[in-house]
PDB file of N, CA and C in Angstrom:
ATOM      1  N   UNK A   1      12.048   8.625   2.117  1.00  0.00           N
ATOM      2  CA  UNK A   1      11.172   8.900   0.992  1.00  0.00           C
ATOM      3  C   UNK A   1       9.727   8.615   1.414  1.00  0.00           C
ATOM      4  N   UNK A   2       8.560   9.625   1.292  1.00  0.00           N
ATOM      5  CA  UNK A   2       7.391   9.473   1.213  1.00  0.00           C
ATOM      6  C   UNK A   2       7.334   7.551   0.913  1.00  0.00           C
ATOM      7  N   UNK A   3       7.390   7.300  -0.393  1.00  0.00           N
ATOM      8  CA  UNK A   3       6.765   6.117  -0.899  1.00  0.00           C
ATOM      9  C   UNK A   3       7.222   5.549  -0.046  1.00  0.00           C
ATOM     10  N   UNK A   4       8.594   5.267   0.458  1.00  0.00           N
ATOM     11  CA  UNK A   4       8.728   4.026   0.970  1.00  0.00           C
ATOM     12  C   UNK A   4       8.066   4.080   2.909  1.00  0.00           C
ATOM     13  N   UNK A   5       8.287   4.911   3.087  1.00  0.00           N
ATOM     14  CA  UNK A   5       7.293   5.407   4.703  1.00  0.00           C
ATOM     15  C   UNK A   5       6.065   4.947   4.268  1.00  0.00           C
ATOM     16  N   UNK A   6       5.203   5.392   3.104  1.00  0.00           N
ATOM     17  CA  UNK A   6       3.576   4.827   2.685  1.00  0.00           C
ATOM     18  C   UNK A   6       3.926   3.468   2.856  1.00  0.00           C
ATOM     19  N   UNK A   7       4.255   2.468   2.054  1.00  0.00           N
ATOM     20  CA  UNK A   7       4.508   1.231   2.027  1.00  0.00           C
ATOM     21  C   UNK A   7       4.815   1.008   3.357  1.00  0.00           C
ATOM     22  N   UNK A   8       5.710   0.847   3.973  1.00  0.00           N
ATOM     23  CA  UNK A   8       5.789  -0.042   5.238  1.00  0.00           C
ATOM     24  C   UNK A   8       4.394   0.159   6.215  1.00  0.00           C
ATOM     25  N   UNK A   9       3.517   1.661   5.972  1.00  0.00           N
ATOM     26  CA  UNK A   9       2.653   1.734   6.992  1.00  0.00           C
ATOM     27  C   UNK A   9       1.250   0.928   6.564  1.00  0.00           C
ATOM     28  N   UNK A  10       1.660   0.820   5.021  1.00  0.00           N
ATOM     29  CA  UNK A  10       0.561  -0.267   4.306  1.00  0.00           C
ATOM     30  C   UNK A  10       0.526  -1.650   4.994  1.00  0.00           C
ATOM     31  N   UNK A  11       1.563  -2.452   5.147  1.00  0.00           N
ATOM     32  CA  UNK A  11       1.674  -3.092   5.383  1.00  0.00           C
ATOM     33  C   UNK A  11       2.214  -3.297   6.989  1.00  0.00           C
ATOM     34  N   UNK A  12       2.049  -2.598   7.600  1.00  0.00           N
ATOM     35  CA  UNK A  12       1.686  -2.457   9.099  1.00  0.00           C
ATOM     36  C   UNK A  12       0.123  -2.703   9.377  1.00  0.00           C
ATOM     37  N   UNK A  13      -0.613  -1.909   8.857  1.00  0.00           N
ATOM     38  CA  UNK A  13      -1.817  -2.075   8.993  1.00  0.00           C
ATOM     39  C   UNK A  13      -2.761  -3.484   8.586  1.00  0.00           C
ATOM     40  N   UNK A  14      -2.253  -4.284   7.192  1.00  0.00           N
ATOM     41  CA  UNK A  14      -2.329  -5.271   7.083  1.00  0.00           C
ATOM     42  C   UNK A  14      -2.126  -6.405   7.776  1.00  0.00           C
ATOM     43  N   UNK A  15      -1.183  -6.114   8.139  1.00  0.00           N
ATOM     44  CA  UNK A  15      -0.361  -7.284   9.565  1.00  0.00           C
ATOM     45  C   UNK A  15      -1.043  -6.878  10.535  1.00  0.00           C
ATOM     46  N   UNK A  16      -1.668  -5.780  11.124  1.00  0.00           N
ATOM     47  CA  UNK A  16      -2.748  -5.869  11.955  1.00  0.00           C
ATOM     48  C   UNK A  16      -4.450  -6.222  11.799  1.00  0.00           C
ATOM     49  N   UNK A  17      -4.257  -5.962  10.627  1.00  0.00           N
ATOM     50  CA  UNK A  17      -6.293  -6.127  10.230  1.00  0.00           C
ATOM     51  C   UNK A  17      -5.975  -8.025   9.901  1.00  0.00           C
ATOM     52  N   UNK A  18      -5.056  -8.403   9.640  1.00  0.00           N
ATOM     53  CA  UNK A  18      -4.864  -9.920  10.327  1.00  0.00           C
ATOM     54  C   UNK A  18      -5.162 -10.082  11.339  1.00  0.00           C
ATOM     55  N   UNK A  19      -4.021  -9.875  12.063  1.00  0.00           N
ATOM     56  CA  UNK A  19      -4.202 -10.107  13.504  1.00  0.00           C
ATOM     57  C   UNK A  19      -5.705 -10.245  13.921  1.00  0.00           C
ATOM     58  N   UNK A  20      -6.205  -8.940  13.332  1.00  0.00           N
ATOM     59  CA  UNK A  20      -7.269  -8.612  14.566  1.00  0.00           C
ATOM     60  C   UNK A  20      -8.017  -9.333  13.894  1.00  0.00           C
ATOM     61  N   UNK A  21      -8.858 -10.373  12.554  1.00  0.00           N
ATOM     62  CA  UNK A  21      -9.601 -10.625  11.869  1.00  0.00           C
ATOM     63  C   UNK A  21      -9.155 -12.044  12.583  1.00  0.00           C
ATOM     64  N   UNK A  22      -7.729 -12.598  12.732  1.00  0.00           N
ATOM     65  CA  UNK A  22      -7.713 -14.009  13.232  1.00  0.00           C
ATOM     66  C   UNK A  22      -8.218 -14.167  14.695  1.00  0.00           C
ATOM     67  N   UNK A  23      -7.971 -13.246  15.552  1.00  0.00           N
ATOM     68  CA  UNK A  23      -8.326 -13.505  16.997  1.00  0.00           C
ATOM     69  C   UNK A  23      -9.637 -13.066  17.275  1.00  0.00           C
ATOM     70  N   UNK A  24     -10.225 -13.109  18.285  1.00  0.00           N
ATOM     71  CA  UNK A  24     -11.362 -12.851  18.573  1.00  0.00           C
ATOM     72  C   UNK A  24     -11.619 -11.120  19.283  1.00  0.00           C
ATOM     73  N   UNK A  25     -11.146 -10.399  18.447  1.00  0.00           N
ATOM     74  CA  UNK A  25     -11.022  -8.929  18.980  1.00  0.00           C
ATOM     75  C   UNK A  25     -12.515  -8.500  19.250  1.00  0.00           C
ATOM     76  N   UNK A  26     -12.957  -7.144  19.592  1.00  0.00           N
ATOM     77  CA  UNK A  26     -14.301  -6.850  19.247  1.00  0.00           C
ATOM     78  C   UNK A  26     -14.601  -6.567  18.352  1.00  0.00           C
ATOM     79  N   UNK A  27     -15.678  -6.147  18.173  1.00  0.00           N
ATOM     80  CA  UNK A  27     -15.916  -5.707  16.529  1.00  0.00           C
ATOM     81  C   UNK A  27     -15.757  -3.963  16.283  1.00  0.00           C
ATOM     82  N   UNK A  28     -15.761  -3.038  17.069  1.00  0.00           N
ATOM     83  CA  UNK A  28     -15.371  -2.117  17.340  1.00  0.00           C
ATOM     84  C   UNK A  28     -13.327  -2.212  17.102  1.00  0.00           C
ATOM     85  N   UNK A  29     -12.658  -2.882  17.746  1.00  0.00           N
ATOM     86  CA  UNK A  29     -11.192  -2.950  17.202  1.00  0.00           C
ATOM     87  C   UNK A  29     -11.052  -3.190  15.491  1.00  0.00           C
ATOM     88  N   UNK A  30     -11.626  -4.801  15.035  1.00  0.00           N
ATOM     89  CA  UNK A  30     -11.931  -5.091  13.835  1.00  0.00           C
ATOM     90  C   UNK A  30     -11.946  -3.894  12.475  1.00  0.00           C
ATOM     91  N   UNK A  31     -13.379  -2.875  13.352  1.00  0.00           N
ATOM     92  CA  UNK A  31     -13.653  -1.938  12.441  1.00  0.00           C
ATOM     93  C   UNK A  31     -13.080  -0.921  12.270  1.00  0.00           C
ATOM     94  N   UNK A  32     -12.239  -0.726  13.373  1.00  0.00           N
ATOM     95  CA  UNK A  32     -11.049   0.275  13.841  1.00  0.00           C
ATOM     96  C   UNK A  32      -9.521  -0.080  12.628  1.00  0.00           C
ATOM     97  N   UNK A  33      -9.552  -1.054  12.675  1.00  0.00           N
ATOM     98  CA  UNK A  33      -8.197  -1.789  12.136  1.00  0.00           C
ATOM     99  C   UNK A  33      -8.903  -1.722  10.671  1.00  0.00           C
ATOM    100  N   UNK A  34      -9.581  -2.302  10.422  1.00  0.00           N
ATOM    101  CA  UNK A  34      -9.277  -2.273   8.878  1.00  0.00           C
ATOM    102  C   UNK A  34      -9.959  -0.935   8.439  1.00  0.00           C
ATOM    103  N   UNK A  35     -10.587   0.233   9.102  1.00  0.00           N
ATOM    104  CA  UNK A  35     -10.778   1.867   8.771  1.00  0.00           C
ATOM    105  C   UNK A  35      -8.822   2.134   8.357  1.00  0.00           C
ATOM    106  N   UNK A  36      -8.124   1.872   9.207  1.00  0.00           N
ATOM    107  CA  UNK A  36      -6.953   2.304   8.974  1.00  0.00           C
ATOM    108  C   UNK A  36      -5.976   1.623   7.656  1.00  0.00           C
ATOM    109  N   UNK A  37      -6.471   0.371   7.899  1.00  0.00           N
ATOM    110  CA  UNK A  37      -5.720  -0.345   6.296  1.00  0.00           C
ATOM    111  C   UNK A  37      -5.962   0.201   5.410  1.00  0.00           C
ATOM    112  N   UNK A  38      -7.459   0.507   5.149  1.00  0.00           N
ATOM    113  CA  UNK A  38      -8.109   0.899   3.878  1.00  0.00           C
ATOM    114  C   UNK A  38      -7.523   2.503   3.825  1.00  0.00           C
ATOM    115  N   UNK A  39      -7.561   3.411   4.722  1.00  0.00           N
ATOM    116  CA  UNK A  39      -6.820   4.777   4.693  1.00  0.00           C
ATOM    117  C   UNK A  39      -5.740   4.829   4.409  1.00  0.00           C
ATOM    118  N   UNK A  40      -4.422   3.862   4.564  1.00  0.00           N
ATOM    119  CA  UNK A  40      -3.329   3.509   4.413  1.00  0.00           C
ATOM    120  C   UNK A  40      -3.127   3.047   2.612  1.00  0.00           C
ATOM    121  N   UNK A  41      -4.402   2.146   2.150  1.00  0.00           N
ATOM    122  CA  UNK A  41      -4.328   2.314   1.271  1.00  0.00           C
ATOM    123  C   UNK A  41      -4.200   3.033   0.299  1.00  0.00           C
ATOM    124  N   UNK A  42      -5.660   4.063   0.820  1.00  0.00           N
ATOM    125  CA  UNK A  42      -5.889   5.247  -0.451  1.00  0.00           C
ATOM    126  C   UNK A  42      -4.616   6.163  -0.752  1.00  0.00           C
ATOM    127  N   UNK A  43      -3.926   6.419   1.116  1.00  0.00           N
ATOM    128  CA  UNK A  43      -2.526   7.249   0.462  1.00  0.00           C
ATOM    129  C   UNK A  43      -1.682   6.953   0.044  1.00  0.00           C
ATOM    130  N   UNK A  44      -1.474   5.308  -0.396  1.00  0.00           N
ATOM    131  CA  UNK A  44      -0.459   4.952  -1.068  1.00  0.00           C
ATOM    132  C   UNK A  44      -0.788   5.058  -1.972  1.00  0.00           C
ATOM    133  N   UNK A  45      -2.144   4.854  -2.747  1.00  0.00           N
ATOM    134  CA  UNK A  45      -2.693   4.958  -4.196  1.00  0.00           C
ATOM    135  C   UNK A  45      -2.660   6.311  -4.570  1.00  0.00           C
ATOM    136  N   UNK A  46      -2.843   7.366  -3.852  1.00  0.00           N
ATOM    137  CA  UNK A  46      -2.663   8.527  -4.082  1.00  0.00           C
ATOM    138  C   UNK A  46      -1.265   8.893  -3.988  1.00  0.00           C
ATOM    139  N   UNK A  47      -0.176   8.960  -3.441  1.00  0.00           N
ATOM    140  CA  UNK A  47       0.904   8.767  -4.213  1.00  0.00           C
ATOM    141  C   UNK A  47       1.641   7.916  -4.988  1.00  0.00           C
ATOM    142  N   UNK A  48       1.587   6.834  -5.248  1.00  0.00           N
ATOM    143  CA  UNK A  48       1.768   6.317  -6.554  1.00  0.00           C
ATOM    144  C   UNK A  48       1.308   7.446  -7.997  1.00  0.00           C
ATOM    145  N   UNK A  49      -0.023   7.592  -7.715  1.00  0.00           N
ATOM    146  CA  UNK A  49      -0.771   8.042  -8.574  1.00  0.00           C
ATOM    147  C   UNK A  49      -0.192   9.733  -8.699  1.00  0.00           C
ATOM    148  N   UNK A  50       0.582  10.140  -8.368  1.00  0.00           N
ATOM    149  CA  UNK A  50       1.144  11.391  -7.915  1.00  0.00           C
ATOM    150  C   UNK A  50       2.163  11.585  -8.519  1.00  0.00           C
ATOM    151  N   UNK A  51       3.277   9.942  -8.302  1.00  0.00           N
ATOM    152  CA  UNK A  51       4.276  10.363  -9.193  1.00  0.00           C
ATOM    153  C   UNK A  51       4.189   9.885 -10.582  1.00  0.00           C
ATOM    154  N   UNK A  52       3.459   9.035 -10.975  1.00  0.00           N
ATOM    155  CA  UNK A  52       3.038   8.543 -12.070  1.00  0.00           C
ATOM    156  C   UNK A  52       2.833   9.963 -12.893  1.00  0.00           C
ATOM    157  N   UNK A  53       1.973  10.600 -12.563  1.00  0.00           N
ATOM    158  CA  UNK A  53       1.870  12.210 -13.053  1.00  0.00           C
ATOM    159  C   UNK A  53       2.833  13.340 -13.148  1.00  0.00           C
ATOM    160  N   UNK A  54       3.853  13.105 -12.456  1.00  0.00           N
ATOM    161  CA  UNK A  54       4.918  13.948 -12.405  1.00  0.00           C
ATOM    162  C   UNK A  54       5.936  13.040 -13.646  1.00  0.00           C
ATOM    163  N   UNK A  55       5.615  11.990 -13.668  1.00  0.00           N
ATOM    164  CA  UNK A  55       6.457  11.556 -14.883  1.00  0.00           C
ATOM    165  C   UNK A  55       6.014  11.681 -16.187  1.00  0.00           C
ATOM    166  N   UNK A  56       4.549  11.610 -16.136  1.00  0.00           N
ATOM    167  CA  UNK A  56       3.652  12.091 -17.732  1.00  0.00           C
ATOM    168  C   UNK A  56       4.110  13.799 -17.680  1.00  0.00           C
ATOM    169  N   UNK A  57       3.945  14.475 -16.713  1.00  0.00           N
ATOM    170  CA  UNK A  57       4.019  16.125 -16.693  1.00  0.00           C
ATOM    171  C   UNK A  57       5.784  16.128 -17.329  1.00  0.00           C
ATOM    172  N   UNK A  58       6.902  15.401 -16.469  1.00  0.00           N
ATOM    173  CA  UNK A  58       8.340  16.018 -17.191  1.00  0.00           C
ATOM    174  C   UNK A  58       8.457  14.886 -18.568  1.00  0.00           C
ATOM    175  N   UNK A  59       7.475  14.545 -19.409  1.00  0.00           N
ATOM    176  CA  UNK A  59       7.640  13.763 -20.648  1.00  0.00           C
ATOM    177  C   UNK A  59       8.184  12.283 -20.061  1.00  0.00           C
ATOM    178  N   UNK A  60       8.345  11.477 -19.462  1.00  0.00           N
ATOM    179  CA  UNK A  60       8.807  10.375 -19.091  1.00  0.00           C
ATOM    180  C   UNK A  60       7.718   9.298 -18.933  1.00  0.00           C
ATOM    181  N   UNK A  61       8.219   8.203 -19.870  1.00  0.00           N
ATOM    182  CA  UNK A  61       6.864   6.981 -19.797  1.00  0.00           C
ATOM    183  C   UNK A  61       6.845   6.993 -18.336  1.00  0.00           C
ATOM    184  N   UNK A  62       5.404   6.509 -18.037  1.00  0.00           N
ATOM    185  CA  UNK A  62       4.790   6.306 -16.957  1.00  0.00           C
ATOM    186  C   UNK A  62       4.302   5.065 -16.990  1.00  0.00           C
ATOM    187  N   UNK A  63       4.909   4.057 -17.888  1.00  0.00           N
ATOM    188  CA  UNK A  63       4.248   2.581 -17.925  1.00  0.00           C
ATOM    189  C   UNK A  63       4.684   1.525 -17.118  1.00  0.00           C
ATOM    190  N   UNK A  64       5.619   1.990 -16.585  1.00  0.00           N
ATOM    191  CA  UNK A  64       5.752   1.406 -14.955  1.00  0.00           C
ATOM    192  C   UNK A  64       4.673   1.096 -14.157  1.00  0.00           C
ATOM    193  N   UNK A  65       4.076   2.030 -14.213  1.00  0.00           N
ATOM    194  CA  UNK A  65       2.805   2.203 -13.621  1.00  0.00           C
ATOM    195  C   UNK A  65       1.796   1.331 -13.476  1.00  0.00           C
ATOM    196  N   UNK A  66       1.535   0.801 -14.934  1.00  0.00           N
ATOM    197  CA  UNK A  66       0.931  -0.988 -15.344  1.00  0.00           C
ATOM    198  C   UNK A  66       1.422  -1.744 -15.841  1.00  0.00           C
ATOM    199  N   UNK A  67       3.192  -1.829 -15.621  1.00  0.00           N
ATOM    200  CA  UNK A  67       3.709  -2.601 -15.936  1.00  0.00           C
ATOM    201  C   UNK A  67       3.901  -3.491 -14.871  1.00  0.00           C
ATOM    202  N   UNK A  68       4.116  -2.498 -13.772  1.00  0.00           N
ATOM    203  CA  UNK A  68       4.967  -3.134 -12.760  1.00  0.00           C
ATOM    204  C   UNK A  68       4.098  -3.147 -11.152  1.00  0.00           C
ATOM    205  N   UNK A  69       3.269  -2.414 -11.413  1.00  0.00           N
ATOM    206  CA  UNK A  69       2.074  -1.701 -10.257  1.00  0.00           C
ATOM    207  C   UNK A  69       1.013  -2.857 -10.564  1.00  0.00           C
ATOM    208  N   UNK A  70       0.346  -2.429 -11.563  1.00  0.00           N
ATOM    209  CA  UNK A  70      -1.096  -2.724 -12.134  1.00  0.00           C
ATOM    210  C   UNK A  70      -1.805  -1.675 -12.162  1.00  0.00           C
ATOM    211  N   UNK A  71      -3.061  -1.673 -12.380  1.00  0.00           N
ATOM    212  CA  UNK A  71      -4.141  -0.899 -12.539  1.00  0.00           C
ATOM    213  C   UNK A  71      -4.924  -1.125 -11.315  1.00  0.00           C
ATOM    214  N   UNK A  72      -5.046  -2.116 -10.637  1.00  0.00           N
ATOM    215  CA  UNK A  72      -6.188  -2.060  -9.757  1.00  0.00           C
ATOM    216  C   UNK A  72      -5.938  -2.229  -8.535  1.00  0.00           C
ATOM    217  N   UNK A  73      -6.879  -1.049  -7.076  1.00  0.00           N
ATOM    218  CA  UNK A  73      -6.716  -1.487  -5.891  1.00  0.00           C
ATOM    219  C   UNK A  73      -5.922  -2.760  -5.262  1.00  0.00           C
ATOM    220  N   UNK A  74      -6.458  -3.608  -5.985  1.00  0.00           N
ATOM    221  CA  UNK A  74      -5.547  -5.187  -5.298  1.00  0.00           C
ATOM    222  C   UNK A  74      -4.366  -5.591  -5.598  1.00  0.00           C
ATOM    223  N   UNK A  75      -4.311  -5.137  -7.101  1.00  0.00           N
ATOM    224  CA  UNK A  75      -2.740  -5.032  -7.401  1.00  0.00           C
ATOM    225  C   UNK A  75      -1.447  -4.014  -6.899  1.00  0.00           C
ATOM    226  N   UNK A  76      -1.767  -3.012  -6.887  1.00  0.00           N
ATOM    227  CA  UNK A  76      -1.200  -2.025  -6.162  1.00  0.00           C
ATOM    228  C   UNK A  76      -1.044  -2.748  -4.547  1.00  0.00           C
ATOM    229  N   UNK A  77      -1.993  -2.643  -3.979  1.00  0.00           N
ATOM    230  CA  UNK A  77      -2.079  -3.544  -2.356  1.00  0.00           C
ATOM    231  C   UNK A  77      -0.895  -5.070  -2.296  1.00  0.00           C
ATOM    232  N   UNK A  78      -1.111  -5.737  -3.452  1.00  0.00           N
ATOM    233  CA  UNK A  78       0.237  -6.905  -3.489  1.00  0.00           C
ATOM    234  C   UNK A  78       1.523  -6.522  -3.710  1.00  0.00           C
ATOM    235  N   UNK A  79       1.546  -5.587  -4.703  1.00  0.00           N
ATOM    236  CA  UNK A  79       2.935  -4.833  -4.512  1.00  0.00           C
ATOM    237  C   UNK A  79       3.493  -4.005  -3.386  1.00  0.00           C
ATOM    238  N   UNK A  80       2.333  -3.231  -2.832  1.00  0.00           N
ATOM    239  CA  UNK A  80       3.021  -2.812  -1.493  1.00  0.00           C
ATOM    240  C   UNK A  80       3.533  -3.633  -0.988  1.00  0.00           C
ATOM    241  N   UNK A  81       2.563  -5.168  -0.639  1.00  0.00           N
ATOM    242  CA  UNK A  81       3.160  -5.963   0.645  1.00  0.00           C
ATOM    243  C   UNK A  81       4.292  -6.437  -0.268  1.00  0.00           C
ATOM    244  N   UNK A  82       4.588  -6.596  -1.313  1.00  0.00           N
ATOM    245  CA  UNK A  82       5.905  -7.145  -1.865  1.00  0.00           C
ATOM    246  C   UNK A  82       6.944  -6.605  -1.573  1.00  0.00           C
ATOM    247  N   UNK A  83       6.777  -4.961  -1.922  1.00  0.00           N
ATOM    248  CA  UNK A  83       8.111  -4.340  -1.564  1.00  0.00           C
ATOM    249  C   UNK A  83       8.347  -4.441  -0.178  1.00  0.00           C
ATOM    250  N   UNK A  84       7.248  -4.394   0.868  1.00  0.00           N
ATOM    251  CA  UNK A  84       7.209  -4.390   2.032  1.00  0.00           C
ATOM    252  C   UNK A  84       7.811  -5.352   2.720  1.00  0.00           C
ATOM    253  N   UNK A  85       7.485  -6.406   2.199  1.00  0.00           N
ATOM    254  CA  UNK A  85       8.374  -7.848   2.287  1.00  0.00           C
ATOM    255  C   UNK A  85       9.535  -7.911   2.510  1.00  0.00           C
ATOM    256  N   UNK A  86      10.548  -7.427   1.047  1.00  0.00           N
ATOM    257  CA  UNK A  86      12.030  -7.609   0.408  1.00  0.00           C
ATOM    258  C   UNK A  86      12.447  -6.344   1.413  1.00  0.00           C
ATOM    259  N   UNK A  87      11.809  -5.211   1.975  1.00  0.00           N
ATOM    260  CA  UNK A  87      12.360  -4.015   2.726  1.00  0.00           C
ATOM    261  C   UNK A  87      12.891  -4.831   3.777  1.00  0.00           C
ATOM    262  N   UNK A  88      11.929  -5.310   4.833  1.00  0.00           N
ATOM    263  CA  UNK A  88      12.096  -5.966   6.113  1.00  0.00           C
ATOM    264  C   UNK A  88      12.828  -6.931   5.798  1.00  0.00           C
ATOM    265  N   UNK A  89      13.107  -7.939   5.048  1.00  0.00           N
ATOM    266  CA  UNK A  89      14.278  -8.704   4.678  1.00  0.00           C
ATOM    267  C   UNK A  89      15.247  -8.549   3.963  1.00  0.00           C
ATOM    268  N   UNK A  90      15.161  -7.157   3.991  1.00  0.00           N
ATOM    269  CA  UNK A  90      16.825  -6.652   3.207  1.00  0.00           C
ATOM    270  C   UNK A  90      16.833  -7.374   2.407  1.00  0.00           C
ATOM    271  N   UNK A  91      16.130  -7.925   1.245  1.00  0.00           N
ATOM    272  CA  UNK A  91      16.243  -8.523   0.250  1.00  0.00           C
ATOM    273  C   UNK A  91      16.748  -7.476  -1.102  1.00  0.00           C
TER     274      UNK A  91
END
């Protein structure tokens, strides 16, 4: 599934814009690494935001959406790494 491929690459990129923010990388890698988190982001926000719409379009609440998501960049971003989490630990 799209979403769940978005999510793990969300949180690939995170686990690297760590990395590279804890060690002494250059600043050229740094800016390299988190260009890609933040891109990683937008396409997860853009599909979220995709099917959220396909559920308002076939009549189906979409309040999942801020029920369970949130509304904002950072919230969305904690839930990725959440699901991302329970994936890799088969939880």
């Amino acid at each position: 599934m799209e979403l769940e491929k978005t999510v793990g690459k969300y949180a690939q990129s995170v686990a690297r814009w760590s990395s590279v923010r804890q060690g002494k990388s250059e600043k050229e890698v740094m800016m390299a690494a988190d260009q890609n988190r933040k891109l990683a982001h937008n396409i997860l926000i853009d599909i979220v935001n995709q099917i959220s719409r396909e559920y308002k379009k076939l009549g189906l609440t979409n309040s999942w959406r801020s029920d369970i998501i949130g509304n904002t960049r950072a919230e969305l971003g904690d839930w990725a790494l959440t699901i991302a989490r329970k994936a890799l630990n088969h939880e």
